[in-house]
Short mmCIF file of C-alpha atoms and ligand atoms in Angstrom, two decimals:
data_model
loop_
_atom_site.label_atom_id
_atom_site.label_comp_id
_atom_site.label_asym_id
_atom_site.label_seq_id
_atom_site.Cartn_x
_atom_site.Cartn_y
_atom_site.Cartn_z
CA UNK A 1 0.00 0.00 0.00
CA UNK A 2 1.24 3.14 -1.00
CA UNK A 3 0.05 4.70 1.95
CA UNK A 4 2.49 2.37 4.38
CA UNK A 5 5.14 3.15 1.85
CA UNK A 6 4.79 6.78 2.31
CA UNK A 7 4.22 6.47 6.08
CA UNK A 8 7.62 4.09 6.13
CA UNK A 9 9.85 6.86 4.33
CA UNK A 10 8.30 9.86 6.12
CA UNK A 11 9.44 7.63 9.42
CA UNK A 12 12.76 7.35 7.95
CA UNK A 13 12.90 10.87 7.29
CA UNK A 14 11.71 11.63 10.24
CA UNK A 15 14.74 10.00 12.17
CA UNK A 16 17.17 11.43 9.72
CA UNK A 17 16.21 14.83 10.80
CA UNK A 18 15.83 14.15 14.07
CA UNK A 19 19.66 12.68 14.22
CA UNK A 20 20.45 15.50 12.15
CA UNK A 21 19.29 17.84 15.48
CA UNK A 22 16.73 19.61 13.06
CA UNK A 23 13.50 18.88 13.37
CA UNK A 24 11.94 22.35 12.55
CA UNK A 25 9.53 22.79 9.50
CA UNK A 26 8.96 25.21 6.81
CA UNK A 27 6.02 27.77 6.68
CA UNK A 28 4.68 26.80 3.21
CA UNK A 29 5.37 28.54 0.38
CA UNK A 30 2.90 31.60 -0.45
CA UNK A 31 1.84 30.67 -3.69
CA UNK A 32 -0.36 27.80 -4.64
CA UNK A 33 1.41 24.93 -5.67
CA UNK A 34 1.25 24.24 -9.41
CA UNK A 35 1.28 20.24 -8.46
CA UNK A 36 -1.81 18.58 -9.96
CA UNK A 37 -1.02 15.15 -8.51
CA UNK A 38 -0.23 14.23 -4.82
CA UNK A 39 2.88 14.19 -3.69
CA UNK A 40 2.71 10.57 -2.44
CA UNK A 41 1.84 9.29 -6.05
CA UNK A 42 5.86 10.25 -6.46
CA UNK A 43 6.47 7.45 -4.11
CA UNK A 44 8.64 4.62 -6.00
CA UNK A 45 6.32 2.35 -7.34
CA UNK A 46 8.25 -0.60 -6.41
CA UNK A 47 9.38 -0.21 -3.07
CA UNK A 48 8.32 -3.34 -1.12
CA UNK A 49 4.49 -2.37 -0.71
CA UNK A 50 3.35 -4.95 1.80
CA UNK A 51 6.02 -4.06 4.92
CA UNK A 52 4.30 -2.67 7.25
CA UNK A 53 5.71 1.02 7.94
CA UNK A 54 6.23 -0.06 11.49
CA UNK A 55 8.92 -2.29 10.83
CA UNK A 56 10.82 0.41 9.14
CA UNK A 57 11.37 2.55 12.19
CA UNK A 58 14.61 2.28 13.88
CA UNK A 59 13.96 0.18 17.58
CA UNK A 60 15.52 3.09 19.44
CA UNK A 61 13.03 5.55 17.72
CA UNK A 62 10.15 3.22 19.06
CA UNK A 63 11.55 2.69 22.39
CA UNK A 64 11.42 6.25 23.00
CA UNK A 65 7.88 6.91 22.71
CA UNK A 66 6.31 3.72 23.67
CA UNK A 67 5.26 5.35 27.30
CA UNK A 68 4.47 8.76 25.86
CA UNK A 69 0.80 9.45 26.57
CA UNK A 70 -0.80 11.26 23.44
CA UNK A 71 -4.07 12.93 24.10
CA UNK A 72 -6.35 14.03 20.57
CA UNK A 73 -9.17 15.81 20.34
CA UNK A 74 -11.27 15.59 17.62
CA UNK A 75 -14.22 18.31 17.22
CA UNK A 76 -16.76 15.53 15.68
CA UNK A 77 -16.43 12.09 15.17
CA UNK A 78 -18.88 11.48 12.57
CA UNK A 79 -17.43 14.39 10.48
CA UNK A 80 -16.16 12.22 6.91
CA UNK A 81 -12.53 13.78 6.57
CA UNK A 82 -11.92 14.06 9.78
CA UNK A 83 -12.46 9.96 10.13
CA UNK A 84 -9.81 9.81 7.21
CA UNK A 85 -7.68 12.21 9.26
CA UNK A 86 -7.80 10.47 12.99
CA UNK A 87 -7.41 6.96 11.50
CA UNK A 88 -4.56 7.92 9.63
CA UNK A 89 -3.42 9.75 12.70
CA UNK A 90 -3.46 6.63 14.99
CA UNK A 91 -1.86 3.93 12.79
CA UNK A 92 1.26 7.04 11.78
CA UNK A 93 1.79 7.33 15.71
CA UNK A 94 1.70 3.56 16.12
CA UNK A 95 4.29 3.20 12.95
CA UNK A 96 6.49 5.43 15.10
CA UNK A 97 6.84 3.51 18.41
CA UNK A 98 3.86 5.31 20.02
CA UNK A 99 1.51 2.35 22.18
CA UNK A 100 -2.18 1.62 21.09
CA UNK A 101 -3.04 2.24 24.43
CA UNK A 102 -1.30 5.65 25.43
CA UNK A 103 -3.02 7.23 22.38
CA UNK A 104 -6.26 8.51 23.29
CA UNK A 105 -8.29 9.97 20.96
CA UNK A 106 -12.07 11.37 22.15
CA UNK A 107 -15.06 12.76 20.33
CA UNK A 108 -16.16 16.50 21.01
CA UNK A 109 -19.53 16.07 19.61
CA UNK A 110 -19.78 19.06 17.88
CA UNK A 111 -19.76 20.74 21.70
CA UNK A 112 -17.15 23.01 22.74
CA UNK A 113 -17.84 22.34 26.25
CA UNK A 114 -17.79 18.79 25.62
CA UNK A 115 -14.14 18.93 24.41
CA UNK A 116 -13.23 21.41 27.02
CA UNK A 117 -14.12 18.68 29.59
CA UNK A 118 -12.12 16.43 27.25
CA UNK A 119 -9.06 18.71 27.82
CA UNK A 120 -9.39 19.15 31.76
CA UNK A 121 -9.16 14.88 31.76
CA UNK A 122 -6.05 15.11 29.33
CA UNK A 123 -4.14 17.57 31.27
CA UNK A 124 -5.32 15.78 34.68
CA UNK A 125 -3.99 12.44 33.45
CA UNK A 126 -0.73 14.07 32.65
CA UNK A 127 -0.65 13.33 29.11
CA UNK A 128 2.96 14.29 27.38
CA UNK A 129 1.48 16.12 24.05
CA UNK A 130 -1.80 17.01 23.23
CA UNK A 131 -2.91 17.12 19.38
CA UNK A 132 -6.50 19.28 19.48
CA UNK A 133 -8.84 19.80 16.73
CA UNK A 134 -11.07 22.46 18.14
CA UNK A 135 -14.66 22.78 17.71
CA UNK A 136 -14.51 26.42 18.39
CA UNK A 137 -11.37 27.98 16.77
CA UNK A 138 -12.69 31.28 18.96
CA UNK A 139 -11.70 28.71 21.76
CA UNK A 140 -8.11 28.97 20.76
CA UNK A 141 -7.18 31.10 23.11
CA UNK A 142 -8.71 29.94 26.26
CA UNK A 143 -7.43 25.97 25.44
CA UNK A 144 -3.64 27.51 24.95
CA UNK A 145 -3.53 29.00 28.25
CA UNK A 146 -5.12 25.88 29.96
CA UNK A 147 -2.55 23.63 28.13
CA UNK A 148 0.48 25.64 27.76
CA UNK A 149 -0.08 26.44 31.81
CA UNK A 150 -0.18 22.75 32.49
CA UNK A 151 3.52 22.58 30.17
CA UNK A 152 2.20 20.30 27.69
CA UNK A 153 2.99 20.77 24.24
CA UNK A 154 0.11 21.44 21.86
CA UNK A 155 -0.52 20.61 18.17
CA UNK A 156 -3.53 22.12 16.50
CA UNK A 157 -4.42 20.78 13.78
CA UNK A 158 -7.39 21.25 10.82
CA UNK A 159 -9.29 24.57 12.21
CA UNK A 160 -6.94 27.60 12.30
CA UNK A 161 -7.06 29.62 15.32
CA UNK A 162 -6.92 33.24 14.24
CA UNK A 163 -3.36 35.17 13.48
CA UNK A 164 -3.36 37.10 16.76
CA UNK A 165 -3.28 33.93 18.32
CA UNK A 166 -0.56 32.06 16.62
CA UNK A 167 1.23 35.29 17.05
CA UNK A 168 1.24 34.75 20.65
CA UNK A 169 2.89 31.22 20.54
CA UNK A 170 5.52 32.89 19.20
CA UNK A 171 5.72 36.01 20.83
CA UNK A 172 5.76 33.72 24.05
CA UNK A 173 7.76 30.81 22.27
CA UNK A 174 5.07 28.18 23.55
CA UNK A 175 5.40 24.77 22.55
CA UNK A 176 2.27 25.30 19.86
CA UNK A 177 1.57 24.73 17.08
CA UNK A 178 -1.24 25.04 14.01
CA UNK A 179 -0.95 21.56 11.19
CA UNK A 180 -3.38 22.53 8.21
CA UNK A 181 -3.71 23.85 4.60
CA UNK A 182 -4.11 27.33 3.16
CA UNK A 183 -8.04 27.17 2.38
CA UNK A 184 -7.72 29.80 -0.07
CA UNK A 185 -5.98 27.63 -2.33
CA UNK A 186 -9.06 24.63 -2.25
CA UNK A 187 -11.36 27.43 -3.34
CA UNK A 188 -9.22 28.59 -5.83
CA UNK A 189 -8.86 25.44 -7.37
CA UNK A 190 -12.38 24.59 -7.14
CA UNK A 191 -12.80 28.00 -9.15
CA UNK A 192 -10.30 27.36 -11.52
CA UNK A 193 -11.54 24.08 -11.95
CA UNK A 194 -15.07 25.52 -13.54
CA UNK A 195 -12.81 27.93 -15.51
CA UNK A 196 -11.15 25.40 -17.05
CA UNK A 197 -14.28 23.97 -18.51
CA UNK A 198 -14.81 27.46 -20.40
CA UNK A 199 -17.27 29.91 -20.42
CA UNK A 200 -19.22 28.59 -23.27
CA UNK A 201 -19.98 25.89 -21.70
CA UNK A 202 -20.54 26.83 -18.69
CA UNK A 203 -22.80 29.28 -19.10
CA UNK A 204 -25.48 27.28 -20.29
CA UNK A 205 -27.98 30.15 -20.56
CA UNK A 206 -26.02 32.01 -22.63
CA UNK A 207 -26.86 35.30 -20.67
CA UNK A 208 -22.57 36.21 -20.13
CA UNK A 209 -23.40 34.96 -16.24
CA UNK A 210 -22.49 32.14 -14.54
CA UNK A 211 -25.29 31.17 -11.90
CA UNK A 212 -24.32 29.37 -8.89
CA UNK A 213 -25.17 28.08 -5.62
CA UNK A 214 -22.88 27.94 -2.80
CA UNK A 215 -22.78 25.25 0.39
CA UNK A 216 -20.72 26.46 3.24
CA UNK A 217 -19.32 24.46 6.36
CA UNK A 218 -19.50 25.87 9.49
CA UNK A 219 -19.71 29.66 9.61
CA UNK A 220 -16.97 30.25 11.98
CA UNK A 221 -14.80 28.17 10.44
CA UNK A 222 -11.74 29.76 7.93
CA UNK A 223 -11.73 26.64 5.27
CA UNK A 224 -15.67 27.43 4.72
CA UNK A 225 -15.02 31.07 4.66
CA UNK A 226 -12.26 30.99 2.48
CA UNK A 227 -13.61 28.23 -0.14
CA UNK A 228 -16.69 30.09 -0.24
CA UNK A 229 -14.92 33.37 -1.19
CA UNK A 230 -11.66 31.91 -3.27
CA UNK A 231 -14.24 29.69 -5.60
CA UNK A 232 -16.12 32.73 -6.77
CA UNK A 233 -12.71 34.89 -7.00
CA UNK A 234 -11.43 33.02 -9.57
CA UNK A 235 -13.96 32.89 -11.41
CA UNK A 236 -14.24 37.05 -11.52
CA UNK A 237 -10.26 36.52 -11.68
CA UNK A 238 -11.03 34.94 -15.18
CA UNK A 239 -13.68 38.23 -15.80
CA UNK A 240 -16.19 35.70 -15.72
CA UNK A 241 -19.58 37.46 -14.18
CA UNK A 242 -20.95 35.87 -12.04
CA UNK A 243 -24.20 35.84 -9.87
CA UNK A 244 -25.35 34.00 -6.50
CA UNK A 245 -28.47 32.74 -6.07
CA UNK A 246 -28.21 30.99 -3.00
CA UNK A 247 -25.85 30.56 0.01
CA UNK A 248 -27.07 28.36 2.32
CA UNK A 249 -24.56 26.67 5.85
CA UNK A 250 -25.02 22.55 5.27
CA UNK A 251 -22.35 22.53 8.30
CA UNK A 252 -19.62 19.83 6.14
CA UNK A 253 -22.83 17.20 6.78
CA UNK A 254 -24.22 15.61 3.33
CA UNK A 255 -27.78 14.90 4.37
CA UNK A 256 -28.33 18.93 5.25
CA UNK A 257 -26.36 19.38 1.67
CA UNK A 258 -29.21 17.19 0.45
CA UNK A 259 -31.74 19.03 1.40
CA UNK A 260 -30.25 22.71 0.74
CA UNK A 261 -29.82 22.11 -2.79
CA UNK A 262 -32.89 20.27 -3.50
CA UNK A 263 -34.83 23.47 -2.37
CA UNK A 264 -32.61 25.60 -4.04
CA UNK A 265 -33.52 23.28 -7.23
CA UNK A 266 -37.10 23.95 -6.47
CA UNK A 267 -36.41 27.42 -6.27
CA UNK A 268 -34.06 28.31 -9.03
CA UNK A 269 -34.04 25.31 -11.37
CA UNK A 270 -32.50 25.43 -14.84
CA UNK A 271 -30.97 29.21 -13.58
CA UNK A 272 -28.34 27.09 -11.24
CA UNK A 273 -25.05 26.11 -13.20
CA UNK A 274 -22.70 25.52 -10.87
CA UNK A 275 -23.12 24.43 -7.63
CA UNK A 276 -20.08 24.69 -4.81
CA UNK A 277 -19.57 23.25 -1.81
CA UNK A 278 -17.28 23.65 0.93
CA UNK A 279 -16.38 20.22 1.18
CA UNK A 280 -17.17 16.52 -0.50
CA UNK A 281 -19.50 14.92 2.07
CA UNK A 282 -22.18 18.21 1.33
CA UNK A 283 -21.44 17.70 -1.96
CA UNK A 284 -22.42 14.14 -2.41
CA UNK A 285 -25.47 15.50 -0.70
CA UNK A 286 -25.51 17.60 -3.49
CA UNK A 287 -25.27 15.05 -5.92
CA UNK A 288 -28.57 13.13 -4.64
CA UNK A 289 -30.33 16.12 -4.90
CA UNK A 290 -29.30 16.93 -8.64
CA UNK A 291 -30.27 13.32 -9.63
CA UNK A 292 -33.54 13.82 -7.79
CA UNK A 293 -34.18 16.92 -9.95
CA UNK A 294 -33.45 15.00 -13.18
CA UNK A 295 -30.27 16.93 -13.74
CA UNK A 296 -27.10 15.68 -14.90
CA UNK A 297 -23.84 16.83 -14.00
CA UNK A 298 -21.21 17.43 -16.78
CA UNK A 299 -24.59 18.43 -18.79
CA UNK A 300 -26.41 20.99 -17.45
CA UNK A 301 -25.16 21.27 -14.10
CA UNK A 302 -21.64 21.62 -13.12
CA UNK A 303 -20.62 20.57 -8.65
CA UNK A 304 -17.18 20.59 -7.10
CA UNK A 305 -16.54 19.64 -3.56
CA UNK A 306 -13.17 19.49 -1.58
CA UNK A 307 -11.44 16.64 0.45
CA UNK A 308 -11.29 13.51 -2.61
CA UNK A 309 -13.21 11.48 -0.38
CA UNK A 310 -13.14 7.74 -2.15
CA UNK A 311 -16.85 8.34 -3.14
CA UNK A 312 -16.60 12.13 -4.55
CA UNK A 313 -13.23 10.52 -6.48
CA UNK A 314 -15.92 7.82 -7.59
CA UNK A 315 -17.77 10.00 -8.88
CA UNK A 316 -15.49 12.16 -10.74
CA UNK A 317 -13.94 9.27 -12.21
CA UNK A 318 -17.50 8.68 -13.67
CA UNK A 319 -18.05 12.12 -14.80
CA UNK A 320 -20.91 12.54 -11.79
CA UNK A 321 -18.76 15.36 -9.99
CA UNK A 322 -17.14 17.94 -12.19
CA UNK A 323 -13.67 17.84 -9.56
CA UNK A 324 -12.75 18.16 -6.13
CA UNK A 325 -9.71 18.59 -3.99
CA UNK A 326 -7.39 16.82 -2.74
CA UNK A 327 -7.48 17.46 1.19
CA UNK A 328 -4.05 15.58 1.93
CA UNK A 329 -5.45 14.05 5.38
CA UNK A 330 -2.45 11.56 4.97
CA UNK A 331 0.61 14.49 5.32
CA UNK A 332 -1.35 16.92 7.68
CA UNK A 333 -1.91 13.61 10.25
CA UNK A 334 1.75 12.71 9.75
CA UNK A 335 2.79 16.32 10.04
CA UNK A 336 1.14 16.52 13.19
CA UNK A 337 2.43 13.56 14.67
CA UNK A 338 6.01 14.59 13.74
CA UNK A 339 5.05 17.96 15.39
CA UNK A 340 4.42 15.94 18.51
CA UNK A 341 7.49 14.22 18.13
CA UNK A 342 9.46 17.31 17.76
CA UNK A 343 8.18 18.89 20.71
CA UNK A 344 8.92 15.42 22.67
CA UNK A 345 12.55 15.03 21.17
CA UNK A 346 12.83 18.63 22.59
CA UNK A 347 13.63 19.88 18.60
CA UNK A 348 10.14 21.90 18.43
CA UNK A 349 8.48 23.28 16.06
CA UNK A 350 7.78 26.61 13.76
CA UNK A 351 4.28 28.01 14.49
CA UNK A 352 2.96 26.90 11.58
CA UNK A 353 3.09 23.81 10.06
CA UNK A 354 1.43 24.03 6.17
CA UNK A 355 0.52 21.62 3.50
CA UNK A 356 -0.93 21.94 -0.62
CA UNK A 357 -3.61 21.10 -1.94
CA UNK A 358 -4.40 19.22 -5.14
CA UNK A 359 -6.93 19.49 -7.88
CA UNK A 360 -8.75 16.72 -8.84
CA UNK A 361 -10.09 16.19 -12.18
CA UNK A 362 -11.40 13.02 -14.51
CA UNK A 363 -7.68 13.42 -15.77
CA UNK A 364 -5.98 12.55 -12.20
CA UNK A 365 -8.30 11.20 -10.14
CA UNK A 366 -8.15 7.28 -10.76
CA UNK A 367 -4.19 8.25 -9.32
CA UNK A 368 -5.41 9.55 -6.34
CA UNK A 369 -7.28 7.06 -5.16
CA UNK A 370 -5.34 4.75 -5.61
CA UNK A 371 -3.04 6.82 -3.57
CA UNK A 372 -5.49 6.88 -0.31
CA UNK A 373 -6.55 3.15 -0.29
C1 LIG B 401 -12.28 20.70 6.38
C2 LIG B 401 -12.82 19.55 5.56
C3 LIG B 401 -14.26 19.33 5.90
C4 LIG B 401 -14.44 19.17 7.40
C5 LIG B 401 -13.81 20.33 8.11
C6 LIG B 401 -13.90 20.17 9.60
O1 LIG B 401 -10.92 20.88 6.11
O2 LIG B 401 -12.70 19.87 4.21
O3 LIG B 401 -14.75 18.19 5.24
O4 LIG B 401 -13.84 17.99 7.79
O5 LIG B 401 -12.46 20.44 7.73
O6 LIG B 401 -13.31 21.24 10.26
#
């Protein structure tokens, strides 16, 4: 599996830089990467795909963390991508030398208090790093204090606290740190992925407008704020006009996607030629809804998502989703665990830790999932 292949050389890596005595990451470049296929897919082909990545780690590298209590925080269980992301989490700090049963990984239900709880119970069991998606990102600020004032390192991960507050981990050189992508580059590539198709046909109508509906996440959250604006600005980027003629919050959840669109269906009918959303899961809600209506996509409807879950990558491979993007859950989980590591190891970290994006189209798609399975 190219997956444990990756996970085996990133280990590897790892150690290297470790030994090295550098363990400190990049801030990612500024500009969108130009990359259209993931960087795992680079892997060598032929590397012995069935050793498990656990058996590549050095013994001394796995002796050192076996004991190490890791406490994670997920905001939502039942959240799609965030599955992807914990799983791939657990099994990385496994490969590592990290025990089953010092990593502890609990479900915030969507309730900031919830995970607050969650966080007292870490920090009273003593755990050595905590990794903490939060449901809040407002939140940021009051979890840093509680965990940084306990001395455990911290690795955010997936919602971005604000700048002021990752200015303050460095201003105070806390052991914290933020794992995640640039969300303005997923809506930009979802936008450029529509542009790409031409205006022509796009613009079914004909009346020099393209007419679309948008799905956000959550509306605190940056990667709904910033796919929702990026998508649309690249399309006025091309001097495409454009016109909304709903935005509706479907919260990343595909049965509220569902719903959303098929009113806005109702509503607007033929008008709607592109529909966006935030993320895949609300767009395979999306999907349903389109087929309800007797609409096709490719046809006269166009729908991009983000993430590649296996389905939405399904469904662009059949021509059912126009593209989505490639939400690397596989480097920002490793990332974060090597974070942890760092901060363990005593190398630390930079402040921010960052990661591309990919766009996914019928031409690259078939390659990427075969790169997640
Ligand atoms: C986004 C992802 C969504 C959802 C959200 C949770 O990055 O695209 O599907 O998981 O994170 O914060």
């Amino acid at each position: 599996m190219k997956k444990k292949v990756l996970a085996a050389l990133l280990s590897v890596a790892m150690v290297a830089t470790l030994l090295a005595g550098c363990g400190k990451k990049e801030a990612p470049a500024e500009a969108p990467a130009e990359t259209e296929a993931p960087a795992e897919t680079e892997a060598p082909a032929d590397t012995d795909a069935e050793e498990p990545a656990e058996t590549e780690a050095p013994a001394e590298a796995a002796g050192d963390f076996a004991d190490k209590k890791v406490g994670v925080c997920i905001y939502q269980f039942s959240d799609n991508f965030m599955t992807l992301f914990r799983t791939e989490l657990e099994n990385y700090l496994i490969s590592l030398g990290f025990a089953k049963e010092n990593i502890t990984i609990q479900d915030g239900q969507n309730d900031q208090g919830t995970q607050s709880n969650q966080i007292d119970a870490f920090i009273n069991d003593k755990v050595d790093v905590l990794i903490i998606n939060p449901v809040n990102s407002s939140s940021a600020e009051t979890i840093t204090d509680k965990v940084v004032g306990a001395g455990i390192p911290l690795v955010y991960i997936n919602r971005e606290p604000d700048e002021s507050e990752e200015q303050r981990w460095a201003d105070n050189n806390w052991d914290v740190t933020y794992v995640g992508c640039d969300a303005r580059q997923s809506g930009t590539m979802q936008g450029e992925m529509i542009v790409d198709l031409g205006l022509e046909k796009v613009d079914m109508n004909g009346d020099g407008k393209v007419q679309y509906i948008m799905i956000e996440g959550d509306p605190e959250n940056v990667d709904a704020k910033y796919r929702t604006e990026f998508s649309v600005k690249a399309l006025t980027d091309a001097g495409w006009e454009v016109e909304e003629l709903d935005d509706q919050v479907g919260n990343w959840d595909q049965v509220k996607a569902q719903e959303l669109v098929s009113n806005a269906l109702g509503q607007h009918g033929e008008k709607i030629e592109v529909v966006f959303c935030n993320n895949d899961a609300m767009a395979l809600g999306a999907l349903q809804a389109i087929d309800t209506a007797g609409r096709k996509v490719g046809e006269d409807i166009f729908l991009v998502g983000v993430d590649a879950l296996s389905e939405a990558l399904e469904n662009v491979i059949n021509g059912t989703m126009t593209g989505t993007v490639f939400n690397d859950h596989i480097s920002q989980s490793h990332s974060a665990a090597d974070a942890a590591v760092n901060y363990l190891t005593g190398a630390g970290n930079e402040h921010y830790i960052g990661c591309d994006y990919v766009k996914v189209t019928t031409e690259n798609a078939q390659e990427v999932l075969d790169s997640v399975k």
